[in-house]
CSV table of C-alpha atoms in Angstrom, one decimal:
chain,number,residue,atom,x,y,z
A,1,MET,CA,3.9,7.3,-0.3
A,2,ALA,CA,1.6,5.5,2.3
A,3,GLU,CA,-2.0,5.8,1.4
A,4,MET,CA,-4.8,6.0,3.9
A,5,LEU,CA,-8.2,4.5,3.0
A,6,ILE,CA,-11.4,6.0,4.5
A,7,ILE,CA,-14.3,3.6,4.2
A,8,TYR,CA,-17.8,4.8,5.3
A,9,HIS,CA,-21.5,4.1,5.3
A,10,SER,CA,-24.1,6.7,6.0
A,11,ARG,CA,-27.8,6.6,6.0
A,12,THR,CA,-28.8,10.0,7.2
A,13,GLY,CA,-25.6,12.0,6.6
A,14,GLY,CA,-23.8,12.0,9.8
A,15,SER,CA,-21.2,9.5,9.0
A,16,ARG,CA,-20.8,10.9,5.5
A,17,GLN,CA,-20.0,14.4,7.1
A,18,MET,CA,-17.5,12.7,9.5
A,19,ALA,CA,-15.8,10.8,6.6
A,20,GLN,CA,-15.6,13.8,4.5
A,21,ALA,CA,-14.1,16.0,7.2
A,22,ALA,CA,-11.5,13.3,8.1
A,23,PHE,CA,-10.7,13.0,4.3
A,24,ASP,CA,-10.2,16.8,4.1
A,25,GLY,CA,-7.8,16.6,7.0
A,26,ALA,CA,-6.0,13.6,5.6
A,27,GLN,CA,-5.5,15.2,2.3
A,28,GLN,CA,-3.5,18.0,3.9
A,29,GLU,CA,-1.0,15.5,5.4
A,30,GLY,CA,-0.7,12.8,3.0
A,31,GLN,CA,-2.3,10.5,0.3
A,32,ALA,CA,-6.0,9.4,1.0
A,33,ARG,CA,-8.9,7.8,-0.6
A,34,LEU,CA,-12.5,8.0,0.5
A,35,LEU,CA,-14.8,5.1,-0.5
A,36,ARG,CA,-18.4,4.1,0.3
A,37,ALA,CA,-18.6,0.8,2.1
A,38,GLU,CA,-20.8,-0.4,-0.8
A,39,GLU,CA,-18.0,0.3,-3.4
A,40,ALA,CA,-14.9,-0.8,-1.3
A,41,LEU,CA,-13.2,-4.0,-2.5
A,42,ALA,CA,-10.7,-6.2,-1.0
A,43,ASP,CA,-8.0,-4.9,-3.5
A,44,ASP,CA,-8.7,-1.4,-2.2
A,45,LEU,CA,-7.7,-2.7,1.4
A,46,LEU,CA,-4.7,-4.4,0.1
A,47,SER,CA,-3.4,-1.2,-1.7
A,48,ALA,CA,-3.6,1.1,1.4
A,49,GLN,CA,-1.3,1.2,4.3
A,50,GLY,CA,-3.8,2.4,6.9
A,51,TYR,CA,-7.5,2.6,7.5
A,52,LEU,CA,-10.3,4.8,8.9
A,53,PHE,CA,-13.6,3.0,9.3
A,54,VAL,CA,-16.6,5.4,9.6
A,55,ALA,CA,-20.2,4.0,10.3
A,56,PRO,CA,-23.5,4.7,12.0
A,57,GLU,CA,-24.6,2.7,14.9
A,58,ASN,CA,-28.0,1.1,14.2
A,59,LEU,CA,-29.9,-0.7,17.1
A,60,ALA,CA,-26.6,-0.8,19.2
A,61,SER,CA,-24.8,-2.6,16.2
A,62,LEU,CA,-22.7,-1.7,13.3
A,63,SER,CA,-24.9,-0.5,10.4
A,64,GLY,CA,-25.7,-3.3,8.0
A,65,ALA,CA,-24.0,-1.9,4.9
A,66,MET,CA,-20.8,-1.4,6.8
A,67,LYS,CA,-21.0,-4.9,8.3
A,68,GLU,CA,-21.6,-6.2,4.7
A,69,PHE,CA,-18.4,-4.6,3.6
A,70,PHE,CA,-16.5,-6.4,6.3
A,71,ASP,CA,-18.3,-9.7,5.5
A,72,ARG,CA,-17.5,-9.4,1.8
A,73,CYS,CA,-13.8,-8.4,2.3
A,74,TYR,CA,-12.8,-10.2,5.5
A,75,TYR,CA,-11.6,-13.5,4.1
A,76,PRO,CA,-10.1,-12.4,0.9
A,77,VAL,CA,-7.6,-10.2,2.8
A,78,LEU,CA,-7.1,-12.4,5.9
A,79,GLY,CA,-3.5,-12.8,6.6
A,80,GLN,CA,-2.3,-9.9,4.4
A,81,LEU,CA,-3.0,-6.8,6.5
A,82,GLU,CA,-1.1,-7.5,9.8
A,83,GLY,CA,0.2,-4.5,11.5
A,84,ARG,CA,-1.4,-1.9,9.5
A,85,ALA,CA,-2.7,1.2,11.3
A,86,TYR,CA,-6.5,1.8,11.7
A,87,ALA,CA,-8.9,4.1,13.6
A,88,GLN,CA,-12.6,4.3,13.6
A,89,MET,CA,-15.4,6.9,13.9
A,90,ILE,CA,-19.0,6.1,14.8
A,91,CYS,CA,-22.0,8.4,14.5
A,92,ALA,CA,-24.5,7.3,17.2
A,93,GLY,CA,-27.8,8.5,18.7
A,94,SER,CA,-26.7,7.5,22.1
A,95,ASP,CA,-23.4,5.7,23.1
A,96,GLY,CA,-21.9,4.0,20.0
A,97,GLN,CA,-20.1,1.4,22.0
A,98,GLY,CA,-21.7,-1.6,20.4
A,99,ALA,CA,-20.7,-0.6,16.9
A,100,ALA,CA,-17.1,0.3,18.1
A,101,ARG,CA,-16.7,-3.1,19.7
A,102,GLN,CA,-17.7,-4.8,16.5
A,103,VAL,CA,-15.3,-2.9,14.3
A,104,ALA,CA,-12.5,-3.6,17.0
A,105,ARG,CA,-13.3,-7.3,16.9
A,106,ILE,CA,-13.0,-7.4,13.1
A,107,ALA,CA,-9.8,-5.3,13.2
A,108,THR,CA,-8.4,-7.7,15.8
A,109,GLY,CA,-9.0,-10.6,13.5
A,110,TRP,CA,-7.2,-8.8,10.7
A,111,ARG,CA,-4.4,-8.1,13.2
A,112,LEU,CA,-4.7,-4.3,12.5
A,113,LYS,CA,-3.0,-1.9,14.9
A,114,GLU,CA,-5.4,0.4,16.6
A,115,VAL,CA,-3.7,4.0,16.7
A,116,GLN,CA,-6.5,6.0,18.2
A,117,PRO,CA,-9.5,5.0,20.5
A,118,PRO,CA,-12.8,5.2,18.6
A,119,LEU,CA,-14.2,8.7,18.0
A,120,ILE,CA,-17.8,8.5,18.8
A,121,ILE,CA,-20.0,11.5,17.8
A,122,CYS,CA,-23.4,11.3,19.6
A,123,THR,CA,-26.3,13.0,17.9
A,124,ASN,CA,-28.7,12.4,20.8
A,125,ALA,CA,-31.3,11.3,18.3
A,126,GLN,CA,-33.9,9.2,20.3
A,127,THR,CA,-37.2,9.4,18.7
A,128,ALA,CA,-38.0,7.7,15.4
A,129,GLU,CA,-38.3,11.1,13.7
A,130,GLU,CA,-34.9,12.3,15.0
A,131,ILE,CA,-33.2,9.1,14.1
A,132,MET,CA,-34.4,9.1,10.5
A,133,ALA,CA,-33.9,12.7,10.0
A,134,PRO,CA,-30.9,14.0,8.0
A,135,LYS,CA,-28.1,14.9,10.3
A,136,THR,CA,-26.1,18.1,10.5
A,137,LEU,CA,-23.1,17.8,12.7
A,138,SER,CA,-21.6,20.8,14.6
A,139,ASN,CA,-18.3,22.4,13.5
A,140,ASN,CA,-16.8,21.2,16.8
A,141,ASP,CA,-17.7,17.5,15.9
A,142,LEU,CA,-16.4,17.9,12.3
A,143,GLN,CA,-13.2,19.4,13.6
A,144,GLN,CA,-12.5,16.4,15.6
A,145,CYS,CA,-13.0,14.2,12.6
A,146,PHE,CA,-10.9,16.5,10.5
A,147,ASP,CA,-8.1,16.2,13.1
A,148,LEU,CA,-8.2,12.5,13.4
A,149,GLY,CA,-8.0,12.2,9.5
A,150,ALA,CA,-5.0,14.6,9.5
A,151,ALA,CA,-3.2,12.8,12.4
A,152,LEU,CA,-3.6,9.3,10.9
A,153,ALA,CA,-2.4,10.5,7.5
A,154,ALA,CA,0.5,12.3,9.0
A,155,GLY,CA,1.5,9.2,11.0
A,156,LEU,CA,1.3,7.0,8.0
A,157,ALA,CA,3.2,9.5,5.9
A,158,MET,CA,6.1,9.8,8.5
A,159,GLY,CA,6.1,5.9,9.0
A,160,VAL,CA,5.2,6.3,12.7
A,161,PHE,CA,2.6,3.6,12.4
């Protein structure tokens, strides 16, 4: 059975909640694994048939720990992932587009196939206190993440992607 790999980084909990909701949805439709970016290895990427990358946007860029995951794993799997499906979710204080562009560029280099436009959940955190505070996402936001995880896992299980 096709396995979906969800790799995430979270500093204040928003991205973790998004990844968990997507994982819960994915498990209802197929086989999925959930890994923190700090723990994910090149072999994890090679053993999966599809990916969901979940990260916060920090200072209009992909979070450092998620970028470090890509830096660490990029070359060891280069040329071995072509055509595999991927999607991404970004937890952002404002627009999330900078982080989404970074993930898309990395995925393009790996020749992954985007099967869903980026899902960006905006927390509207603008002050230092709001940005650093633990996040609690709404049920509506988490449902979107659940649905994306379920759809990606179902598509992998059916061989659509």
